[in-house]
Short mmCIF file of C-alpha atoms in Angstrom, two decimals:
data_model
loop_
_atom_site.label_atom_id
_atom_site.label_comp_id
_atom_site.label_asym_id
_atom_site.label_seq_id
_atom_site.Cartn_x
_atom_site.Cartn_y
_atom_site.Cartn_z
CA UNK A 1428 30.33 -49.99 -46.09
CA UNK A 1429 30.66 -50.58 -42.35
CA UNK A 1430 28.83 -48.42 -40.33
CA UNK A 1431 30.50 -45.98 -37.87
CA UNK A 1432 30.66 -47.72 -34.93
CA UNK A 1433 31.76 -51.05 -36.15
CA UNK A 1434 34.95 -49.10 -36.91
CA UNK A 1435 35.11 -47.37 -34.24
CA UNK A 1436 35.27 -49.40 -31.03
CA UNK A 1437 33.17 -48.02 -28.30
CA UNK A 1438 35.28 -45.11 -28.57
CA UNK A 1439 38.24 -46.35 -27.33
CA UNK A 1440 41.56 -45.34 -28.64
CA UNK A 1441 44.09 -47.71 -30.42
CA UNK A 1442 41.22 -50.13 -31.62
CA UNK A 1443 39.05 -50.89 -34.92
CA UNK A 1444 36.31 -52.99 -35.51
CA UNK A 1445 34.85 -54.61 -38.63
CA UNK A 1446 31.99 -57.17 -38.14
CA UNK A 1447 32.81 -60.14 -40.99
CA UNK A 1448 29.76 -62.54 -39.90
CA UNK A 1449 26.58 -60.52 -37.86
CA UNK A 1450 25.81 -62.44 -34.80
CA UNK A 1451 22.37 -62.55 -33.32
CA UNK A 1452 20.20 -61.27 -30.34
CA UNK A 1453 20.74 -58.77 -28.15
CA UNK A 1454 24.77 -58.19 -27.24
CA UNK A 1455 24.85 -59.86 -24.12
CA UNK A 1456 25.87 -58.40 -20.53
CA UNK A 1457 29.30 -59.67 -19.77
CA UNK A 1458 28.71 -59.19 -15.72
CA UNK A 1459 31.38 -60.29 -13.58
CA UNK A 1460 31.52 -64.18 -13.14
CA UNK A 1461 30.23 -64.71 -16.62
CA UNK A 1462 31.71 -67.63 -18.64
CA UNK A 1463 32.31 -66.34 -22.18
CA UNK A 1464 33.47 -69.54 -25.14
CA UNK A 1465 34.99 -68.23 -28.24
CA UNK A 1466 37.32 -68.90 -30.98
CA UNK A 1467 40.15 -66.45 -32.16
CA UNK A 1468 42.85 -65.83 -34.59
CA UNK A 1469 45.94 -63.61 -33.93
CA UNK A 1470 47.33 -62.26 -37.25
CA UNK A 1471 50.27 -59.94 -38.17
CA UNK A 1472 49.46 -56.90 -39.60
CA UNK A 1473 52.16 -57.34 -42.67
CA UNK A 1474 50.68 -57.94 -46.40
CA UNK A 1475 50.38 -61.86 -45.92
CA UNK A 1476 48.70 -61.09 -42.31
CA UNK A 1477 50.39 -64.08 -40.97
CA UNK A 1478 48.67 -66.15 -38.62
CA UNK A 1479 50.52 -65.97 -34.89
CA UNK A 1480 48.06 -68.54 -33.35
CA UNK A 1481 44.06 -69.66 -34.43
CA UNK A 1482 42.36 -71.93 -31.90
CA UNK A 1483 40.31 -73.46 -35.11
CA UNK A 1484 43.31 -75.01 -35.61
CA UNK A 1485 44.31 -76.49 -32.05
CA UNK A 1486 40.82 -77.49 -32.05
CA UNK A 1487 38.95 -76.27 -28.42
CA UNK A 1488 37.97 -72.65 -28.26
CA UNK A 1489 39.02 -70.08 -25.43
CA UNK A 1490 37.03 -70.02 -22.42
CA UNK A 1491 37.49 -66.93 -20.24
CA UNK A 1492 35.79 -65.94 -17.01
CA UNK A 1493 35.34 -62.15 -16.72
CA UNK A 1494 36.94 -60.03 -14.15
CA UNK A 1495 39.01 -62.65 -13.14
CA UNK A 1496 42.05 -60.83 -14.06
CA UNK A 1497 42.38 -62.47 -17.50
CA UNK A 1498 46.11 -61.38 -18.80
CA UNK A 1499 44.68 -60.26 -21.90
CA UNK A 1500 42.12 -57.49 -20.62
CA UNK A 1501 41.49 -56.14 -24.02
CA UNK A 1502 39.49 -59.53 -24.96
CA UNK A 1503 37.33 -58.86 -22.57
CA UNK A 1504 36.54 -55.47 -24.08
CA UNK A 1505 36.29 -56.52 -27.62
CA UNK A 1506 34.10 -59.16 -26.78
CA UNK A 1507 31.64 -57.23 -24.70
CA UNK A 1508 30.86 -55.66 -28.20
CA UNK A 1509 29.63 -58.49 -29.58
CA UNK A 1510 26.41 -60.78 -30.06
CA UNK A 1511 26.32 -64.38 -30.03
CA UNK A 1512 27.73 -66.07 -33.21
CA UNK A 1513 29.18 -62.93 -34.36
CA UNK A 1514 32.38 -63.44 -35.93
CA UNK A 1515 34.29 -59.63 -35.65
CA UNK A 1516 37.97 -58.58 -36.93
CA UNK A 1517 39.48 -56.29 -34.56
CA UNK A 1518 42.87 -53.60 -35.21
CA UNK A 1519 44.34 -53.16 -32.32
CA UNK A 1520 47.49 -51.08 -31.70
CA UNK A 1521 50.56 -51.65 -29.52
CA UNK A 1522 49.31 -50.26 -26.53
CA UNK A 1523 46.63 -53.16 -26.17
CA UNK A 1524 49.14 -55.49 -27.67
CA UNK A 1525 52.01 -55.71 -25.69
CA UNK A 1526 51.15 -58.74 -23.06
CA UNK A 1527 50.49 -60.82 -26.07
CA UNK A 1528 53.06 -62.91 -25.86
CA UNK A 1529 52.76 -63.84 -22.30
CA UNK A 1530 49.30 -64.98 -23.09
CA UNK A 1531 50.53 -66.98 -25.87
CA UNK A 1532 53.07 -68.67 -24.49
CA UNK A 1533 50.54 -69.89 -21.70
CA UNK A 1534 47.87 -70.47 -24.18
CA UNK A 1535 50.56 -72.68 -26.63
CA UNK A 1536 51.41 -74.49 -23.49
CA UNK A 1537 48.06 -75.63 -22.25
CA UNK A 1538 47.18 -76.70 -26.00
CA UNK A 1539 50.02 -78.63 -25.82
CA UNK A 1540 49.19 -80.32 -23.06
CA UNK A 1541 52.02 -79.09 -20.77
CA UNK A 1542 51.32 -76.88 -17.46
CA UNK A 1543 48.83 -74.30 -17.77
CA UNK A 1544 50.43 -72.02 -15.33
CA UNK A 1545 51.51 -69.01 -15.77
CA UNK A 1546 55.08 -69.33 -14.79
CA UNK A 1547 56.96 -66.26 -16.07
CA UNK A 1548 53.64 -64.06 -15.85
CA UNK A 1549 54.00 -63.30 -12.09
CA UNK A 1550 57.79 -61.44 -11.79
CA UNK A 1551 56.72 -57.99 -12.20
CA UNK A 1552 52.99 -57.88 -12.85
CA UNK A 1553 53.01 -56.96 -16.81
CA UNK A 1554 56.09 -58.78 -18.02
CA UNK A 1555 60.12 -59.69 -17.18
CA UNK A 1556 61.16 -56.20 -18.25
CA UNK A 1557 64.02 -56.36 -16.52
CA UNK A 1558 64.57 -59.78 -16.90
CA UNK A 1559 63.57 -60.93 -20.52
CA UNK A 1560 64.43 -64.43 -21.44
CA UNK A 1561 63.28 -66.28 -24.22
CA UNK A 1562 59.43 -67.72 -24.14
CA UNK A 1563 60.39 -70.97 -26.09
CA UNK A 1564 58.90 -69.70 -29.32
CA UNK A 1565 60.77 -67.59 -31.54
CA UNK A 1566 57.31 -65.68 -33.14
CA UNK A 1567 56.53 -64.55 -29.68
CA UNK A 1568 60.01 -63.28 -28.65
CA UNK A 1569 60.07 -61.44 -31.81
CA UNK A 1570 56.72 -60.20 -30.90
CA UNK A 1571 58.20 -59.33 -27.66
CA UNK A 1572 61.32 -57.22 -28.81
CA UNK A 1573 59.46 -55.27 -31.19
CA UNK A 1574 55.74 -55.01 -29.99
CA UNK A 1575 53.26 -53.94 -32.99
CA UNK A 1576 49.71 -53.51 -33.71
CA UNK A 1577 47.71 -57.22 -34.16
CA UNK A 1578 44.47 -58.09 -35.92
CA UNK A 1579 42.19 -60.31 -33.37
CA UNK A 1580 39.72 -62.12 -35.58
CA UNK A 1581 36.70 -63.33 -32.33
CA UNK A 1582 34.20 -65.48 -32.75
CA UNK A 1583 31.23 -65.48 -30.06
CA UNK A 1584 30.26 -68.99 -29.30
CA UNK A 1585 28.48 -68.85 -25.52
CA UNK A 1586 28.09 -66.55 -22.87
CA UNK A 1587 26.92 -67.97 -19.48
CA UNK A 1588 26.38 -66.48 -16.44
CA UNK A 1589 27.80 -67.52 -12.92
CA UNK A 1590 24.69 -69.35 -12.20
CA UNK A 1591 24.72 -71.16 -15.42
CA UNK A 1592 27.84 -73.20 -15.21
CA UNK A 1593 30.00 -75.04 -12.55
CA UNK A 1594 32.18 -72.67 -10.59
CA UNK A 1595 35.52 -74.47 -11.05
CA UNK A 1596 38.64 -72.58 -9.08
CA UNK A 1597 39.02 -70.19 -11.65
CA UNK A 1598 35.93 -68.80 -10.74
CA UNK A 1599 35.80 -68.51 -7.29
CA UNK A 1600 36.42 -65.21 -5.23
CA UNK A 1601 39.98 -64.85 -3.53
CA UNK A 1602 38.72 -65.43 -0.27
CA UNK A 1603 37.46 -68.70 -1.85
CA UNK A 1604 40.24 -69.51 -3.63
CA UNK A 1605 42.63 -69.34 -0.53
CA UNK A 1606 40.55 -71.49 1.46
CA UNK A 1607 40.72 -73.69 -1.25
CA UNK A 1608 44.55 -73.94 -1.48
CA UNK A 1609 45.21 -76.20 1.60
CA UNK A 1610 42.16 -78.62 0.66
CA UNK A 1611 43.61 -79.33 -2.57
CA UNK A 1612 47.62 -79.10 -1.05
CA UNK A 1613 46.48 -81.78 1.15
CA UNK A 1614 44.60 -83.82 -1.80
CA UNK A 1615 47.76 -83.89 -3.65
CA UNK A 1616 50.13 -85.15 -1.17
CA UNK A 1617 47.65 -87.75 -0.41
CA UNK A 1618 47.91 -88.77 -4.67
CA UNK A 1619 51.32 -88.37 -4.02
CA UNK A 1620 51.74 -90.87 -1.01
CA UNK A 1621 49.82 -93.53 -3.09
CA UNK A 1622 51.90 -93.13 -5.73
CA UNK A 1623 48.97 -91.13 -7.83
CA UNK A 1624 51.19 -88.88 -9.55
CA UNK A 1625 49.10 -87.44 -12.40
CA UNK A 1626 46.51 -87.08 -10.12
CA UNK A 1627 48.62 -85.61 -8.11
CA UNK A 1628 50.15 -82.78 -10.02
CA UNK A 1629 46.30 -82.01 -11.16
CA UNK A 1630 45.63 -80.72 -7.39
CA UNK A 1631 49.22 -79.11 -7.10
CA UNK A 1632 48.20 -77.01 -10.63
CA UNK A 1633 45.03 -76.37 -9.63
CA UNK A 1634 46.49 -74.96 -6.11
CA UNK A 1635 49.12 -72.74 -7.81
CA UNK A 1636 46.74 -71.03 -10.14
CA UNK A 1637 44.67 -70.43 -6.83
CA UNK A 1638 47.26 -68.79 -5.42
CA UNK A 1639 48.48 -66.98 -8.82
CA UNK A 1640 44.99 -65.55 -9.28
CA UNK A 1641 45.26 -63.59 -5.80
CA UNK A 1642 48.70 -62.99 -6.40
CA UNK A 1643 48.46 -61.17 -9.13
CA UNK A 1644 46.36 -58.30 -7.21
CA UNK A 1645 48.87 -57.46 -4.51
CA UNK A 1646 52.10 -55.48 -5.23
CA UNK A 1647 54.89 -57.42 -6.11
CA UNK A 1648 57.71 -58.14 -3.55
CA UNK A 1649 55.90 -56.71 -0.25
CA UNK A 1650 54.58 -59.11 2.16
CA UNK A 1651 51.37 -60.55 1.07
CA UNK A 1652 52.54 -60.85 -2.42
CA UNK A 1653 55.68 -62.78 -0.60
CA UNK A 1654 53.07 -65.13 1.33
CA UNK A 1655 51.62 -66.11 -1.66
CA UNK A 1656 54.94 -66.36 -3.47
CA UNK A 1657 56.24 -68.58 -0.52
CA UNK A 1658 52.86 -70.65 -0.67
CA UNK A 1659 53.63 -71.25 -4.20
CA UNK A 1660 56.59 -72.01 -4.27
CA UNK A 1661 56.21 -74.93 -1.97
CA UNK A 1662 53.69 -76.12 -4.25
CA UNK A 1663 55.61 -76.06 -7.48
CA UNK A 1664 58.19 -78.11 -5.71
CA UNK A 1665 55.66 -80.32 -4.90
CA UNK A 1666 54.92 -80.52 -8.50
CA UNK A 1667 58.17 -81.06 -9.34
CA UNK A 1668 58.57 -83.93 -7.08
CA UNK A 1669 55.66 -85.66 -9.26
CA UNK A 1670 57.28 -84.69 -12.24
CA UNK A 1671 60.60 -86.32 -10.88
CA UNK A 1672 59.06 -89.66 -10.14
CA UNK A 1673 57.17 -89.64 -13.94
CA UNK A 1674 60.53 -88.83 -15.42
CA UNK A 1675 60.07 -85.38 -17.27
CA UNK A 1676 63.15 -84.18 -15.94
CA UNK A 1677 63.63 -81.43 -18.30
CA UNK A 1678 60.44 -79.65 -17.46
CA UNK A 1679 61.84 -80.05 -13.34
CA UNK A 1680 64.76 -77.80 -14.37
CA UNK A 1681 62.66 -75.20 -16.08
CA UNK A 1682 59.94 -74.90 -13.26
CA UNK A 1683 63.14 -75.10 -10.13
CA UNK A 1684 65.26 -72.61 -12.03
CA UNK A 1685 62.60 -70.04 -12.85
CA UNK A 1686 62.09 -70.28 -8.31
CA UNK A 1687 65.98 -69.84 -8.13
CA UNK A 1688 65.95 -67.06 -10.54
CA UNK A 1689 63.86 -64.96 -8.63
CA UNK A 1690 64.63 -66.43 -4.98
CA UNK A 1691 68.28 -67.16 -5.03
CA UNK A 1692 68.15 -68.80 -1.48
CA UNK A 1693 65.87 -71.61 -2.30
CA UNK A 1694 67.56 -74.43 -1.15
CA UNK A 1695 65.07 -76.94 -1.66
CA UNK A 1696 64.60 -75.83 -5.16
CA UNK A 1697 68.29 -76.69 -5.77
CA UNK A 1698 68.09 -79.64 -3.78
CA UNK A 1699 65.26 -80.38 -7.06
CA UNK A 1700 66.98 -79.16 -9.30
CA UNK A 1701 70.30 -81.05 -8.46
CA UNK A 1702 67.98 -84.16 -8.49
CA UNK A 1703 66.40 -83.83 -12.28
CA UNK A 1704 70.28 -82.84 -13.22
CA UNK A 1705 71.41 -85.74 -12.17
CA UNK A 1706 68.96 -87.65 -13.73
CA UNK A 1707 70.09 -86.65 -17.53
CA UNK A 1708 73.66 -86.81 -16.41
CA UNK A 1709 74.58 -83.14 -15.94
CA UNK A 1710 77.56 -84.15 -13.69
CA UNK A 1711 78.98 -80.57 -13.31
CA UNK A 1712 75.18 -79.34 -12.79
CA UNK A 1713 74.11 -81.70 -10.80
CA UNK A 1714 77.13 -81.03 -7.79
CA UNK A 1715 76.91 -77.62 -8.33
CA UNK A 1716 73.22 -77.57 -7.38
CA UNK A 1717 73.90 -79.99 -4.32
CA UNK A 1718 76.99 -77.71 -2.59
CA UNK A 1719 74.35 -74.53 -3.20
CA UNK A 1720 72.14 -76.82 -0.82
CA UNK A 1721 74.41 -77.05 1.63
CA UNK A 1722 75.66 -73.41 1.88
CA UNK A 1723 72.11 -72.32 2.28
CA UNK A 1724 71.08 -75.20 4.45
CA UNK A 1725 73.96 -77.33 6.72
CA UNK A 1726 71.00 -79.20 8.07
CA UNK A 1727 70.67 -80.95 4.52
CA UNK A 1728 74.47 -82.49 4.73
CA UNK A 1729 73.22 -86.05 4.92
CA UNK A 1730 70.63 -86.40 2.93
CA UNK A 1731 73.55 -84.35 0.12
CA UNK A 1732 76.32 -87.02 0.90
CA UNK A 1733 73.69 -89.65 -0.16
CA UNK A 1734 72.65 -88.35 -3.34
CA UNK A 1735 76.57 -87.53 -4.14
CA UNK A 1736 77.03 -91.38 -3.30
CA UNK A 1737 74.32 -92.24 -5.74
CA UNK A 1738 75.77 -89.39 -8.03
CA UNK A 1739 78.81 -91.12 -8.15
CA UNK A 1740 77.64 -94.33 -8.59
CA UNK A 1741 75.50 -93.39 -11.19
CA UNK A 1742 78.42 -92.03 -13.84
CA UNK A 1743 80.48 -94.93 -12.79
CA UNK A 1744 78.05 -96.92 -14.22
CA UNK A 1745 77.57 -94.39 -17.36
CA UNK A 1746 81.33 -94.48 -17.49
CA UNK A 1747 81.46 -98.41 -17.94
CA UNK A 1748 78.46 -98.54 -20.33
CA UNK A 1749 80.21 -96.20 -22.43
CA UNK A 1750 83.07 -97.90 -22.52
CA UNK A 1751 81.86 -101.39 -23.34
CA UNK A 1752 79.69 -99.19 -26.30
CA UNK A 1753 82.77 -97.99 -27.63
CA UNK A 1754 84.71 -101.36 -27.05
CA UNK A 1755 82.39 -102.95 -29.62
CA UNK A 1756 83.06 -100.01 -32.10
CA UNK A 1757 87.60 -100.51 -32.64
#
């Protein structure tokens, strides 16, 4: 029988814990700065207590640096309960569940080797909840229509504290972190210029997240949140012009829309945007994004009438390829 306050979670409400595997030591101090590794398993709470996502199964645990305004807060609280190589099942109901998916979705992403940014995290602090759109995985939108109570199965690898590891951006202090933001805007052009594109959009990411961190603190839509948003945004683009030249055009239209979503007069966004269209022959798309450009922006008109040249040029060609295709074919 579990004893009282494994089931009860340092009195908080809405949680329940039952150790599976008892760790050892003391439970360690989870000061701000620390470095905590550890593996964990989202399940369902129906009868087959489906798994959501396990990171036994992508293969690298979870590292997360406390008080560095982790989306999932609640991890950080479950784990300061626990010792090193404890393995702990923990209830928890909808009121600590609901940014789940968010996480998720970020989490899925960097496992599969795509951008580790939190994108859609930033509109309105907690979630879009006034402007839900799908998170690419059906689980997690379901999870997000109908919120409900999760299991988190943890498992306490490593703690270590801020003097024991290498303080990467992630763990610097905002002040630091904004300082760093034009050293590693200025690395990335300099990738960029020598054609260094991976290494490139490794600065630009590393920038953003920078500037996401701090963002997140300030209120959304008054000035300094704008700053940061403006900051940002300038850097995405930047990442999207790497992403143009390595010819991942889809992800270009996901990252430039999401900016014109929320910031309708971002001309160089469409000017992106019309770019990656172009690229996988969304004609309509592609001139629709260009004439935004010049509404917003006049200034832009020749640099627009070459693209529409090479626009034009481009389907021509399609257009006769196609043709000889199908002349083979009757």
């Amino acid at each position: 029988m579990a004893d009282m306050q494994d089931t009860m979670l340092l009195g908080l409400e809405g949680i329940k814990k039952t150790i599976l595997h008892g760790g050892t030591g003391d439970i360690p101090k989870l000061r701000t700065g620390a470095k905590v590794t550890f593996h964990f398993r989202t399940q369902l709470c129906n009868d087959d207590r489906t798994v959501i996502d396990d990171s036994k199964v992508v293969g690298t645990p979870m590292e997360v640096v406390i008080g560095n305004m982790f989306k999932l807060d609640i991890w950080e609280t479950l784990l300061s309960s626990m010792r090193i190589g404890e393995v702990a099942e923990f209830w928890c109901d909808i009121i600590h569940t609901g940014v789940y998916p968010l996480v998720a979705k970020s989490m899925r992403r960097i496992a599969e080797g795509k951008d580790p940014v939190d994108w859609h995290i930033h509109t309105c602090g907690m979630a879009n909840m006034f402007a839900y759109h799908s998170l690419g995985y059906d689980d997690l939108d379901e999870l997000m229509k109908e919120p409900q109570p999760l299991y988190f199965v943890l498992e306490l690898i490593k703690v270590q504290q801020p003097s024991e590891y290498n303080r990467e951006t992630w763990a610097m202090s905002d002040e630091e972190r904004l300082k760093a933001v034009p050293i590693l805007h200025g690395q990335g052009n300099k990738f960029y210029k020598q054609g260094q594109y991976q290494e490139a959009t490794q600065k630009y990411k590393e920038a953003i997240i920078c500037i996401k961190n701090v963002q997140t603190k300030e209120k959304a839509w008054e000035v300094p949140w704008l700053k940061l948003e403006k900051m940002a945004n300038t850097l995405t683009l930047n990442y999207c012009q790497c992403l143009l030249r390595m010819e991942e055009y889809y992800e270009v239209i996901e990252h430039t829309s999401d900016i014109i979503n929320q910031h309708p007069g971002a001309a160089k966004a469409f000017f992106v945007r019309g770019k990656a269209h172009m690229e996988v022959w969304n004609e309509a798309e592609a001139r629709q994004d260009f004439s935004r450009v010049l509404d917003l922006d006049p200034g832009m008109k020749k640099v627009i009438k070459k693209e529409l040249a090479l626009l034009n040029m481009r389907m021509e060609e399609k257009n006769q390829e196609d043709k000889n295709k199908y002349k083979g074919m009757f």
